[in-house]
CSV table of C-alpha atoms in Angstrom, one decimal:
chain,number,residue,atom,x,y,z
E,13,UNK,CA,103.6,-43.5,7.1
E,14,UNK,CA,106.1,-40.6,7.8
E,15,UNK,CA,104.7,-37.3,8.8
E,16,UNK,CA,106.3,-34.0,8.1
E,17,UNK,CA,105.7,-30.7,10.0
E,18,UNK,CA,105.1,-27.9,9.8
E,19,UNK,CA,103.3,-27.9,6.5
E,20,UNK,CA,104.6,-25.7,3.7
E,21,UNK,CA,101.7,-23.4,4.0
E,22,UNK,CA,97.9,-23.4,3.8
E,23,UNK,CA,96.5,-21.9,0.7
E,24,UNK,CA,94.4,-18.8,1.2
E,25,UNK,CA,91.7,-18.7,-1.3
E,26,UNK,CA,87.9,-18.4,-1.7
E,27,UNK,CA,86.8,-22.0,-2.4
E,28,UNK,CA,83.3,-24.6,0.8
E,29,UNK,CA,74.1,-26.3,10.8
E,30,UNK,CA,70.8,-26.0,11.8
E,31,UNK,CA,69.8,-29.3,13.4
E,32,UNK,CA,67.5,-30.1,10.5
E,33,UNK,CA,66.7,-33.8,10.1
E,34,UNK,CA,67.0,-35.6,6.8
E,35,UNK,CA,63.3,-35.7,6.6
E,36,UNK,CA,63.1,-31.9,7.0
E,37,UNK,CA,65.9,-31.3,4.6
E,38,UNK,CA,64.5,-33.3,1.7
E,39,UNK,CA,61.7,-30.9,0.7
E,40,UNK,CA,63.7,-27.8,1.0
E,41,UNK,CA,63.7,-27.3,-2.7
E,42,UNK,CA,60.3,-26.0,-3.8
E,43,UNK,CA,58.9,-25.4,-7.3
E,44,UNK,CA,59.7,-22.0,-8.6
E,45,UNK,CA,56.0,-21.3,-8.9
E,46,UNK,CA,55.4,-21.8,-5.2
E,47,UNK,CA,58.7,-21.3,-3.4
E,48,UNK,CA,57.0,-19.7,-0.4
E,49,UNK,CA,54.0,-17.8,0.8
E,50,UNK,CA,55.5,-14.6,-0.6
E,51,UNK,CA,56.9,-16.2,-3.8
E,52,UNK,CA,56.3,-14.5,-7.1
E,53,UNK,CA,55.3,-15.9,-10.5
E,54,UNK,CA,58.2,-16.5,-12.8
E,55,UNK,CA,58.4,-16.2,-16.6
E,56,UNK,CA,61.2,-17.0,-19.0
E,57,UNK,CA,62.6,-14.1,-21.1
E,58,UNK,CA,64.4,-14.4,-24.4
E,59,UNK,CA,67.8,-14.8,-22.7
E,60,UNK,CA,66.7,-18.0,-21.0
E,61,UNK,CA,66.4,-16.3,-17.6
E,62,UNK,CA,63.3,-16.7,-15.6
E,63,UNK,CA,62.3,-13.3,-14.2
E,64,UNK,CA,59.8,-12.4,-11.6
E,65,UNK,CA,56.6,-10.5,-12.5
E,66,UNK,CA,56.8,-8.8,-9.1
E,67,UNK,CA,57.3,-5.1,-9.1
E,68,UNK,CA,59.2,-5.0,-5.8
E,69,UNK,CA,61.3,-2.0,-6.7
E,70,UNK,CA,63.7,-2.2,-3.8
E,71,UNK,CA,64.6,-5.8,-4.6
E,72,UNK,CA,65.0,-4.8,-8.3
E,73,UNK,CA,67.3,-2.0,-7.3
E,74,UNK,CA,69.4,-4.4,-5.2
E,75,UNK,CA,69.6,-6.7,-8.1
E,76,UNK,CA,70.7,-3.9,-10.3
E,77,UNK,CA,73.6,-3.2,-8.0
E,78,UNK,CA,74.6,-6.9,-8.2
E,79,UNK,CA,74.4,-6.9,-12.0
E,80,UNK,CA,76.4,-3.8,-12.4
E,81,UNK,CA,79.1,-5.2,-10.2
E,82,UNK,CA,79.7,-8.0,-12.7
E,83,UNK,CA,81.8,-10.1,-10.4
E,84,UNK,CA,80.9,-13.5,-11.8
E,85,UNK,CA,77.4,-13.6,-10.5
E,86,UNK,CA,75.6,-16.5,-12.1
E,87,UNK,CA,72.5,-14.4,-12.7
E,88,UNK,CA,74.2,-11.3,-14.0
E,89,UNK,CA,72.3,-9.9,-17.0
E,90,UNK,CA,73.6,-8.1,-20.1
E,91,UNK,CA,73.5,-4.3,-19.9
E,92,UNK,CA,70.0,-4.2,-21.4
E,93,UNK,CA,68.6,-6.6,-18.8
E,94,UNK,CA,69.9,-5.2,-15.6
E,95,UNK,CA,66.4,-4.1,-14.4
E,96,UNK,CA,64.6,-7.3,-15.3
E,97,UNK,CA,62.8,-7.3,-12.0
E,98,UNK,CA,64.3,-10.5,-10.4
E,99,UNK,CA,63.6,-10.3,-6.7
E,100,UNK,CA,66.2,-11.0,-4.1
E,101,UNK,CA,63.9,-10.9,-1.1
E,102,UNK,CA,64.4,-13.8,1.3
E,103,UNK,CA,61.8,-16.1,2.6
E,104,UNK,CA,60.8,-16.4,6.2
E,105,UNK,CA,59.5,-19.3,8.2
E,106,UNK,CA,62.4,-21.8,9.0
E,107,UNK,CA,64.9,-20.3,6.7
E,108,UNK,CA,63.9,-22.2,3.6
E,109,UNK,CA,65.8,-21.4,0.4
E,110,UNK,CA,64.1,-19.1,-2.1
E,111,UNK,CA,64.2,-19.8,-5.8
E,112,UNK,CA,65.6,-16.6,-7.5
E,113,UNK,CA,66.2,-17.5,-11.2
E,114,UNK,CA,66.7,-20.2,-13.7
E,115,UNK,CA,69.9,-19.6,-15.7
E,116,UNK,CA,71.9,-20.9,-18.5
E,117,UNK,CA,75.6,-20.5,-17.6
E,118,UNK,CA,77.4,-19.0,-20.6
E,119,UNK,CA,74.4,-17.0,-21.7
E,120,UNK,CA,75.9,-13.7,-20.4
E,121,UNK,CA,79.1,-11.8,-20.7
E,122,UNK,CA,80.1,-12.6,-17.2
E,123,UNK,CA,79.9,-15.6,-15.0
E,124,UNK,CA,80.8,-19.1,-16.3
E,125,UNK,CA,81.2,-18.2,-20.0
E,126,UNK,CA,83.0,-21.4,-21.2
E,127,UNK,CA,81.1,-23.6,-23.7
E,128,UNK,CA,77.9,-21.6,-23.6
E,129,UNK,CA,74.8,-23.1,-22.1
E,130,UNK,CA,76.8,-26.1,-20.7
E,131,UNK,CA,74.9,-26.0,-17.4
E,132,UNK,CA,71.3,-25.2,-17.0
E,133,UNK,CA,70.7,-24.5,-13.4
E,134,UNK,CA,68.9,-22.5,-10.7
E,135,UNK,CA,70.0,-19.9,-8.3
E,136,UNK,CA,68.7,-20.2,-4.7
E,137,UNK,CA,69.1,-17.8,-1.8
E,138,UNK,CA,69.5,-19.4,1.6
E,139,UNK,CA,68.5,-16.7,4.1
E,140,UNK,CA,70.1,-15.6,7.4
E,141,UNK,CA,67.1,-17.2,9.1
E,142,UNK,CA,68.5,-20.6,8.3
E,143,UNK,CA,71.6,-19.7,10.4
E,144,UNK,CA,70.0,-17.6,13.1
E,145,UNK,CA,70.1,-20.1,15.9
E,146,UNK,CA,73.6,-21.4,15.1
E,147,UNK,CA,77.0,-20.1,16.0
E,148,UNK,CA,77.4,-19.1,12.3
E,149,UNK,CA,75.0,-16.2,12.9
E,150,UNK,CA,77.9,-14.3,14.5
E,151,UNK,CA,80.3,-14.7,11.5
E,152,UNK,CA,81.6,-11.7,9.7
E,153,UNK,CA,79.8,-12.8,6.5
E,154,UNK,CA,76.4,-11.6,7.9
E,155,UNK,CA,77.5,-8.2,9.0
E,156,UNK,CA,76.3,-5.2,7.1
E,157,UNK,CA,78.9,-4.0,4.6
E,158,UNK,CA,81.0,-7.2,4.8
E,159,UNK,CA,80.0,-8.1,1.2
E,160,UNK,CA,80.6,-4.7,-0.3
E,161,UNK,CA,79.4,-5.5,-3.9
E,162,UNK,CA,76.1,-6.9,-2.6
E,163,UNK,CA,75.3,-4.9,0.5
E,164,UNK,CA,75.0,-1.5,-1.0
E,165,UNK,CA,75.5,1.7,0.9
E,166,UNK,CA,75.8,1.1,4.7
E,167,UNK,CA,77.4,4.4,5.6
E,168,UNK,CA,74.2,5.5,7.4
E,169,UNK,CA,74.7,2.7,10.0
E,170,UNK,CA,76.4,3.2,13.3
E,171,UNK,CA,79.5,1.2,14.2
E,172,UNK,CA,77.3,-0.6,16.8
E,173,UNK,CA,74.8,-1.6,14.1
E,174,UNK,CA,77.6,-2.9,11.8
E,175,UNK,CA,78.6,-5.4,14.5
E,176,UNK,CA,75.3,-7.2,14.3
E,177,UNK,CA,74.0,-9.5,11.5
E,178,UNK,CA,71.9,-8.1,8.7
E,179,UNK,CA,68.9,-10.4,8.7
E,180,UNK,CA,68.1,-9.6,5.1
E,181,UNK,CA,71.3,-11.2,3.8
E,182,UNK,CA,71.6,-14.7,2.2
E,183,UNK,CA,74.0,-17.3,1.0
E,184,UNK,CA,73.6,-17.7,-2.8
E,185,UNK,CA,73.6,-21.3,-4.1
E,186,UNK,CA,73.7,-22.4,-7.8
E,187,UNK,CA,72.4,-25.9,-8.6
E,188,UNK,CA,72.7,-27.5,-11.9
E,189,UNK,CA,69.4,-28.9,-13.3
E,190,UNK,CA,70.0,-32.5,-12.7
E,191,UNK,CA,71.0,-32.3,-9.0
E,192,UNK,CA,67.7,-33.4,-7.5
E,193,UNK,CA,67.8,-36.8,-9.2
E,194,UNK,CA,71.5,-37.4,-9.3
E,195,UNK,CA,73.1,-40.3,-7.4
E,196,UNK,CA,76.4,-38.3,-7.0
E,197,UNK,CA,76.6,-34.5,-6.6
E,198,UNK,CA,79.8,-32.3,-6.4
E,199,UNK,CA,79.7,-29.4,-3.9
E,200,UNK,CA,82.1,-26.5,-3.7
E,201,UNK,CA,82.3,-22.9,-2.5
E,202,UNK,CA,83.5,-20.1,-4.9
E,203,UNK,CA,83.2,-16.4,-4.6
E,204,UNK,CA,83.9,-15.7,-8.2
E,205,UNK,CA,83.1,-18.3,-10.9
E,206,UNK,CA,84.6,-16.2,-13.7
E,207,UNK,CA,88.1,-15.7,-12.3
E,208,UNK,CA,88.9,-19.1,-10.8
E,209,UNK,CA,85.8,-20.9,-9.5
E,210,UNK,CA,85.1,-22.1,-13.0
E,211,UNK,CA,87.7,-24.9,-12.7
E,212,UNK,CA,85.5,-27.3,-10.7
E,213,UNK,CA,82.5,-26.4,-12.8
E,214,UNK,CA,84.3,-27.2,-16.1
E,215,UNK,CA,85.8,-30.4,-14.7
E,216,UNK,CA,82.4,-31.6,-13.4
E,217,UNK,CA,80.9,-30.8,-16.8
E,218,UNK,CA,83.6,-32.8,-18.6
E,219,UNK,CA,82.7,-35.8,-16.5
E,220,UNK,CA,78.9,-35.6,-16.5
E,221,UNK,CA,78.6,-34.7,-12.9
E,222,UNK,CA,75.9,-32.5,-11.3
E,223,UNK,CA,77.1,-29.7,-9.1
E,224,UNK,CA,76.1,-27.2,-6.4
E,225,UNK,CA,78.2,-24.1,-5.9
E,226,UNK,CA,77.7,-21.7,-3.0
E,227,UNK,CA,79.0,-18.2,-2.5
E,228,UNK,CA,79.3,-16.8,-6.0
E,229,UNK,CA,79.3,-13.0,-6.0
E,230,UNK,CA,80.1,-12.7,-2.2
E,231,UNK,CA,83.3,-11.6,-0.5
E,232,UNK,CA,85.5,-14.2,1.2
E,233,UNK,CA,86.1,-13.5,4.9
E,234,UNK,CA,87.7,-16.8,5.8
E,235,UNK,CA,87.1,-20.5,5.9
E,236,UNK,CA,83.9,-20.1,8.0
E,237,UNK,CA,82.3,-18.9,4.8
E,238,UNK,CA,83.2,-22.2,3.1
E,239,UNK,CA,81.6,-24.2,5.9
E,240,UNK,CA,78.5,-22.1,5.8
E,241,UNK,CA,78.3,-22.5,2.1
E,242,UNK,CA,78.5,-26.3,2.4
E,243,UNK,CA,75.8,-26.2,5.0
E,244,UNK,CA,73.6,-24.2,2.5
E,245,UNK,CA,74.5,-26.5,-0.4
E,246,UNK,CA,73.7,-29.7,1.5
E,247,UNK,CA,70.3,-28.4,2.6
E,248,UNK,CA,69.4,-27.5,-0.9
E,249,UNK,CA,69.8,-31.1,-2.1
E,250,UNK,CA,66.9,-33.5,-1.6
E,251,UNK,CA,67.3,-37.1,-0.8
E,252,UNK,CA,70.6,-38.7,0.3
E,253,UNK,CA,73.0,-38.8,-2.7
E,254,UNK,CA,76.7,-39.3,-2.5
E,255,UNK,CA,78.4,-35.9,-2.0
E,256,UNK,CA,81.9,-35.2,-3.3
E,257,UNK,CA,82.9,-31.9,-1.6
E,258,UNK,CA,85.9,-30.2,-3.2
E,259,UNK,CA,87.8,-27.0,-3.3
E,260,UNK,CA,86.6,-25.0,-6.3
E,261,UNK,CA,89.8,-23.5,-7.7
E,262,UNK,CA,92.4,-26.2,-7.6
E,263,UNK,CA,90.6,-29.6,-8.1
E,264,UNK,CA,90.4,-31.6,-11.3
E,265,UNK,CA,88.1,-34.7,-11.7
E,266,UNK,CA,88.5,-37.7,-14.1
E,267,UNK,CA,85.6,-39.9,-13.0
E,268,UNK,CA,81.9,-39.8,-13.9
E,269,UNK,CA,79.1,-40.4,-11.4
E,270,UNK,CA,79.0,-44.2,-12.0
E,271,UNK,CA,82.7,-44.6,-11.1
E,272,UNK,CA,82.5,-42.4,-8.1
E,273,UNK,CA,79.5,-44.3,-6.8
E,274,UNK,CA,81.2,-47.7,-7.5
E,275,UNK,CA,84.4,-46.8,-5.7
E,276,UNK,CA,82.5,-45.3,-2.7
E,277,UNK,CA,80.4,-48.4,-2.3
E,278,UNK,CA,83.4,-50.6,-2.6
E,279,UNK,CA,85.1,-48.6,0.2
E,280,UNK,CA,82.3,-49.6,2.6
E,281,UNK,CA,82.5,-46.3,4.5
E,282,UNK,CA,80.1,-43.6,5.5
E,283,UNK,CA,82.7,-40.8,5.3
E,284,UNK,CA,85.9,-40.7,3.3
E,285,UNK,CA,88.6,-38.1,4.1
E,286,UNK,CA,90.9,-37.0,1.3
E,287,UNK,CA,94.5,-37.0,2.6
E,288,UNK,CA,97.8,-35.1,2.4
E,289,UNK,CA,101.3,-35.7,3.7
E,290,UNK,CA,101.3,-33.2,6.6
E,291,UNK,CA,99.2,-32.3,9.6
E,292,UNK,CA,98.0,-28.7,9.3
E,293,UNK,CA,97.2,-26.9,11.4
E,294,UNK,CA,99.7,-28.7,13.6
E,295,UNK,CA,98.1,-30.1,16.8
E,296,UNK,CA,101.1,-31.7,18.3
E,297,UNK,CA,99.1,-34.0,20.7
E,298,UNK,CA,97.8,-35.9,17.6
E,299,UNK,CA,101.3,-37.1,16.9
E,300,UNK,CA,101.4,-38.8,20.3
E,301,UNK,CA,98.1,-40.7,19.8
E,302,UNK,CA,99.8,-43.8,18.6
E,303,UNK,CA,96.9,-46.2,19.0
E,304,UNK,CA,94.6,-43.9,16.9
E,305,UNK,CA,97.3,-43.6,14.3
E,306,UNK,CA,97.6,-47.3,14.0
E,307,UNK,CA,93.9,-47.7,13.7
E,308,UNK,CA,93.9,-45.0,11.0
E,309,UNK,CA,96.4,-47.1,9.0
E,310,UNK,CA,94.4,-50.2,9.4
E,311,UNK,CA,91.3,-48.5,8.0
E,312,UNK,CA,93.2,-47.0,5.1
E,313,UNK,CA,94.5,-50.4,4.1
E,314,UNK,CA,90.9,-51.6,3.6
E,315,UNK,CA,90.7,-49.7,0.3
E,316,UNK,CA,92.8,-52.5,-1.1
E,317,UNK,CA,92.7,-52.5,-4.9
E,318,UNK,CA,90.0,-49.8,-5.3
E,319,UNK,CA,91.2,-47.4,-8.0
E,320,UNK,CA,94.0,-49.6,-9.2
E,321,UNK,CA,95.2,-48.4,-12.6
E,322,UNK,CA,94.5,-50.7,-15.5
E,323,UNK,CA,97.3,-52.5,-17.4
E,324,UNK,CA,99.7,-55.5,-16.9
E,325,UNK,CA,102.6,-53.1,-16.4
E,326,UNK,CA,100.9,-51.3,-13.4
E,327,UNK,CA,101.5,-52.6,-9.9
E,328,UNK,CA,100.2,-51.5,-6.5
E,329,UNK,CA,103.2,-50.4,-4.5
E,330,UNK,CA,101.5,-50.4,-1.1
E,331,UNK,CA,102.6,-46.9,-0.4
E,332,UNK,CA,100.2,-44.6,1.5
E,333,UNK,CA,101.7,-41.1,1.3
E,334,UNK,CA,98.8,-39.0,2.4
E,335,UNK,CA,98.4,-39.7,6.1
E,336,UNK,CA,96.5,-36.7,7.4
E,337,UNK,CA,93.1,-35.3,6.4
E,338,UNK,CA,92.9,-32.5,3.9
E,339,UNK,CA,89.8,-30.3,3.7
E,340,UNK,CA,90.1,-29.9,-0.1
E,341,UNK,CA,88.2,-33.1,-0.7
E,342,UNK,CA,86.0,-35.4,1.3
E,343,UNK,CA,82.9,-37.4,0.5
E,344,UNK,CA,80.0,-39.3,2.0
E,345,UNK,CA,76.2,-39.4,1.7
E,346,UNK,CA,74.5,-36.1,2.3
E,347,UNK,CA,73.2,-37.1,5.7
E,348,UNK,CA,76.7,-38.0,6.9
E,349,UNK,CA,78.1,-34.7,5.8
E,350,UNK,CA,75.3,-32.9,7.6
E,351,UNK,CA,76.3,-34.9,10.7
E,352,UNK,CA,79.9,-33.6,10.2
E,353,UNK,CA,78.8,-30.0,10.1
E,354,UNK,CA,76.6,-30.6,13.2
E,355,UNK,CA,79.6,-32.1,15.0
E,356,UNK,CA,81.7,-29.1,13.9
E,357,UNK,CA,79.1,-26.7,15.3
E,358,UNK,CA,79.1,-28.5,18.6
E,359,UNK,CA,82.9,-28.3,18.8
E,360,UNK,CA,83.2,-24.6,17.9
E,361,UNK,CA,84.1,-22.3,20.8
E,362,UNK,CA,85.9,-19.1,21.7
E,363,UNK,CA,88.7,-18.5,24.2
E,364,UNK,CA,87.7,-17.1,27.6
E,365,UNK,CA,89.3,-13.8,26.9
E,366,UNK,CA,87.5,-13.2,23.6
E,367,UNK,CA,86.1,-9.7,23.1
E,368,UNK,CA,83.5,-8.6,20.5
E,369,UNK,CA,86.1,-6.4,18.8
E,370,UNK,CA,88.2,-9.6,18.1
E,371,UNK,CA,85.8,-10.6,15.4
E,372,UNK,CA,84.2,-14.0,14.9
E,373,UNK,CA,86.7,-15.8,17.0
E,374,UNK,CA,85.1,-19.3,16.7
E,375,UNK,CA,87.4,-22.2,16.1
E,376,UNK,CA,87.2,-26.0,16.7
E,377,UNK,CA,88.4,-27.4,20.0
E,378,UNK,CA,90.8,-30.2,19.2
E,379,UNK,CA,89.8,-33.8,19.8
E,380,UNK,CA,90.5,-35.2,23.3
E,381,UNK,CA,90.8,-31.7,24.7
E,382,UNK,CA,88.9,-30.2,27.6
E,383,UNK,CA,87.7,-26.6,27.6
E,384,UNK,CA,90.4,-25.7,30.1
E,385,UNK,CA,93.1,-27.2,27.9
E,386,UNK,CA,91.7,-25.4,24.9
E,387,UNK,CA,92.1,-22.0,26.7
E,388,UNK,CA,95.5,-22.8,28.3
E,389,UNK,CA,97.3,-25.0,25.7
E,390,UNK,CA,95.9,-23.5,22.5
E,391,UNK,CA,95.8,-19.7,23.2
E,392,UNK,CA,96.8,-18.9,19.6
E,393,UNK,CA,93.9,-20.7,18.0
E,394,UNK,CA,91.8,-17.6,17.2
E,395,UNK,CA,90.6,-18.0,13.6
E,396,UNK,CA,88.3,-20.6,12.1
E,397,UNK,CA,90.1,-23.2,10.0
E,398,UNK,CA,88.0,-25.8,8.2
E,399,UNK,CA,90.9,-28.2,8.0
E,400,UNK,CA,91.5,-28.1,11.7
E,401,UNK,CA,87.8,-28.8,12.2
E,402,UNK,CA,87.9,-31.7,9.8
E,403,UNK,CA,91.0,-33.2,11.5
E,404,UNK,CA,89.4,-32.9,14.9
E,405,UNK,CA,86.3,-34.7,13.5
E,406,UNK,CA,88.6,-37.4,12.1
E,407,UNK,CA,90.6,-37.9,15.3
E,408,UNK,CA,87.3,-38.1,17.3
E,409,UNK,CA,86.1,-40.9,15.0
E,410,UNK,CA,89.5,-42.7,15.5
E,411,UNK,CA,89.1,-42.4,19.3
E,412,UNK,CA,85.7,-44.0,18.9
E,413,UNK,CA,87.3,-46.7,16.6
E,414,UNK,CA,84.7,-46.0,13.9
E,415,UNK,CA,85.2,-48.4,11.0
E,416,UNK,CA,82.9,-46.2,8.9
E,417,UNK,CA,85.1,-43.1,8.7
E,418,UNK,CA,88.2,-43.8,6.6
E,419,UNK,CA,91.2,-41.8,5.3
E,420,UNK,CA,92.0,-42.4,1.6
E,421,UNK,CA,95.8,-42.4,2.1
E,422,UNK,CA,96.8,-43.7,-1.4
E,423,UNK,CA,94.3,-42.0,-3.7
E,424,UNK,CA,91.9,-44.8,-4.2
E,425,UNK,CA,89.3,-42.1,-4.9
E,426,UNK,CA,90.6,-38.7,-3.6
E,427,UNK,CA,94.2,-37.6,-4.0
E,428,UNK,CA,96.2,-34.5,-3.0
E,429,UNK,CA,99.1,-34.3,-5.4
E,430,UNK,CA,101.3,-32.0,-3.3
E,431,UNK,CA,104.6,-31.4,-5.2
E,432,UNK,CA,104.6,-34.7,-7.1
E,433,UNK,CA,106.6,-34.3,-10.3
E,434,UNK,CA,104.9,-35.0,-13.7
E,435,UNK,CA,107.4,-37.9,-14.2
E,436,UNK,CA,105.7,-39.7,-11.4
E,437,UNK,CA,102.4,-39.8,-13.4
E,438,UNK,CA,101.3,-41.9,-16.3
E,439,UNK,CA,98.2,-43.1,-18.2
E,440,UNK,CA,96.9,-46.6,-17.8
E,441,UNK,CA,95.4,-48.9,-20.4
E,442,UNK,CA,92.0,-47.1,-20.1
E,443,UNK,CA,93.5,-43.7,-20.4
E,444,UNK,CA,93.1,-42.8,-16.7
E,445,UNK,CA,95.9,-40.7,-15.2
E,446,UNK,CA,97.5,-42.5,-12.3
E,447,UNK,CA,100.3,-42.0,-9.7
E,448,UNK,CA,103.2,-44.4,-10.2
E,449,UNK,CA,104.1,-44.0,-6.5
E,450,UNK,CA,100.9,-45.9,-5.5
E,451,UNK,CA,99.6,-47.5,-8.7
E,452,UNK,CA,96.2,-45.8,-8.2
E,453,UNK,CA,94.2,-43.7,-10.8
E,454,UNK,CA,92.4,-41.3,-8.5
E,455,UNK,CA,89.0,-39.9,-9.4
E,456,UNK,CA,89.8,-36.5,-7.8
E,457,UNK,CA,93.1,-34.7,-8.0
E,458,UNK,CA,93.7,-31.8,-5.5
E,459,UNK,CA,96.6,-29.4,-6.1
E,460,UNK,CA,96.8,-28.5,-2.5
E,461,UNK,CA,99.8,-26.2,-2.0
E,462,UNK,CA,101.6,-23.5,-4.0
E,463,UNK,CA,104.1,-25.9,-5.5
E,464,UNK,CA,101.3,-28.1,-6.6
E,465,UNK,CA,99.1,-25.5,-8.2
E,466,UNK,CA,101.4,-25.1,-11.3
E,467,UNK,CA,100.3,-28.7,-12.1
E,468,UNK,CA,96.9,-27.4,-13.1
E,469,UNK,CA,98.4,-26.1,-16.3
E,470,UNK,CA,100.8,-29.1,-16.6
E,471,UNK,CA,97.8,-31.5,-16.4
E,472,UNK,CA,95.8,-29.5,-19.0
E,473,UNK,CA,98.8,-29.5,-21.3
E,474,UNK,CA,99.9,-33.2,-20.8
E,475,UNK,CA,96.4,-34.7,-20.8
E,476,UNK,CA,94.3,-32.8,-23.4
E,477,UNK,CA,91.4,-35.2,-23.3
E,478,UNK,CA,91.1,-35.5,-19.6
E,479,UNK,CA,89.9,-33.4,-16.7
E,480,UNK,CA,88.6,-30.3,-18.6
E,481,UNK,CA,86.5,-29.6,-21.6
E,482,UNK,CA,88.3,-28.5,-24.7
E,483,UNK,CA,87.3,-24.9,-24.1
E,484,UNK,CA,88.2,-25.2,-20.4
E,485,UNK,CA,91.6,-26.6,-21.3
E,486,UNK,CA,92.3,-23.6,-23.5
E,487,UNK,CA,91.2,-21.2,-20.8
E,488,UNK,CA,93.5,-23.0,-18.3
E,489,UNK,CA,96.5,-22.8,-20.6
E,490,UNK,CA,95.9,-19.0,-21.1
E,491,UNK,CA,96.1,-18.3,-17.3
E,492,UNK,CA,99.3,-16.9,-15.9
E,493,UNK,CA,101.9,-19.3,-14.6
E,494,UNK,CA,102.0,-17.4,-11.3
E,495,UNK,CA,98.3,-18.1,-10.7
E,496,UNK,CA,97.2,-21.1,-12.8
E,497,UNK,CA,93.5,-21.3,-13.3
E,498,UNK,CA,92.9,-17.6,-12.4
E,499,UNK,CA,91.5,-16.0,-15.5
E,500,UNK,CA,91.7,-12.4,-14.4
E,501,UNK,CA,95.2,-12.6,-13.0
E,502,UNK,CA,94.2,-11.2,-9.7
E,503,UNK,CA,94.6,-12.7,-6.3
E,504,UNK,CA,92.2,-11.6,-3.6
E,505,UNK,CA,93.2,-10.6,-0.1
E,506,UNK,CA,94.1,-13.2,2.5
E,507,UNK,CA,91.2,-14.5,4.5
E,508,UNK,CA,90.6,-12.4,7.6
E,509,UNK,CA,88.4,-12.7,10.6
E,510,UNK,CA,89.1,-9.2,11.7
E,511,UNK,CA,86.1,-7.0,12.4
């Protein structure tokens, strides 16, 4: 239980609440034939894409802009289909999602084009209306021109107009067909499924998991986008399934829904935090909260033999290397994750000297911190960081001595690999990859820092029948060593909350 600080460096990548009750959230998904009062009739064309019979020319034009951009949008058409008439207009009345199209991933030249037609699914648009009365409404994501490939020409707008949200904008969400009845659903946020967001999709497919991806085709402005995407994803899922939330670009899975469900129920928890070795961002007061740290250790020990690798030669070492929460993976039932987002919204605030030209400026006040302390002790906290918010949530639950919120410190289910060498890994009697340091065969492996990301290719090479489909494995091995998993070899700009 040794902590190291500061952390080597937080990855910068595009990866993922209205106070809507569970009862209100359940019916958010409506049949495509009656999505809302202004919904259109849909028909399926020869490409497998359902298109609207509406003649809303402005919407069609906007869709044409998206299709021409070709940035991995799930519903991008081939060149002969760019004016199919799919409408992107948003619904009103409570911000309910609008069904836009049914798609077959792999049907088109762009988007997720591995193992064609592997995922039947639907694209939904969650409109600004859903976020209007929340703090997220002020995020850069909603400003005109902030998503250049989707927003079209905004040069006619004044600088003042560009500082206010565009109420016609939406958060795109892709749902695989089986989500509504699945006991376990993976969620993630990815701005480009073709370049690197494909990793979590392919790994979910390999393991028979249903998935919801937010953000495809948008521009990444910072980790606030990721949280807004998760909010949209959760409210597009009916019922109360187990949700495994993960980073899209650097996570590999090796369990199916049955195993995820079994381990989650064995853990006897409402919310499970994936862990890592270091606290980041570093809130030094947390190091001094010794009683909370001890309680955290006690709760982590309750995982016991969950996830123990099979075989007589495998032993549980008792080591728990990942002692701080990591936002790259956490899980719980949908209602519990919604509570987490609501708690985050309540915790979000700006410094007293914030000015509109500073940008979004929202961040999460650390646990056990007054508003005065936030302004005086943490003057440098100016950008939203989802991991800082998750850690604040965790620390608050430790203060409350919640026995239902637990850190998975040894990879019983969720594991951040860090810089672990390949020699530290093995395969058990059932073929599951496990960590010799702990004796646990984790369901989810997160490659959470630059030194760990090269392991994406190492894993694909060393374990050809695990983690990825055959086609996905080939795609991974062809990606550059400098940026494993990135199929176009490009790295986007660092997240920025600047205006």
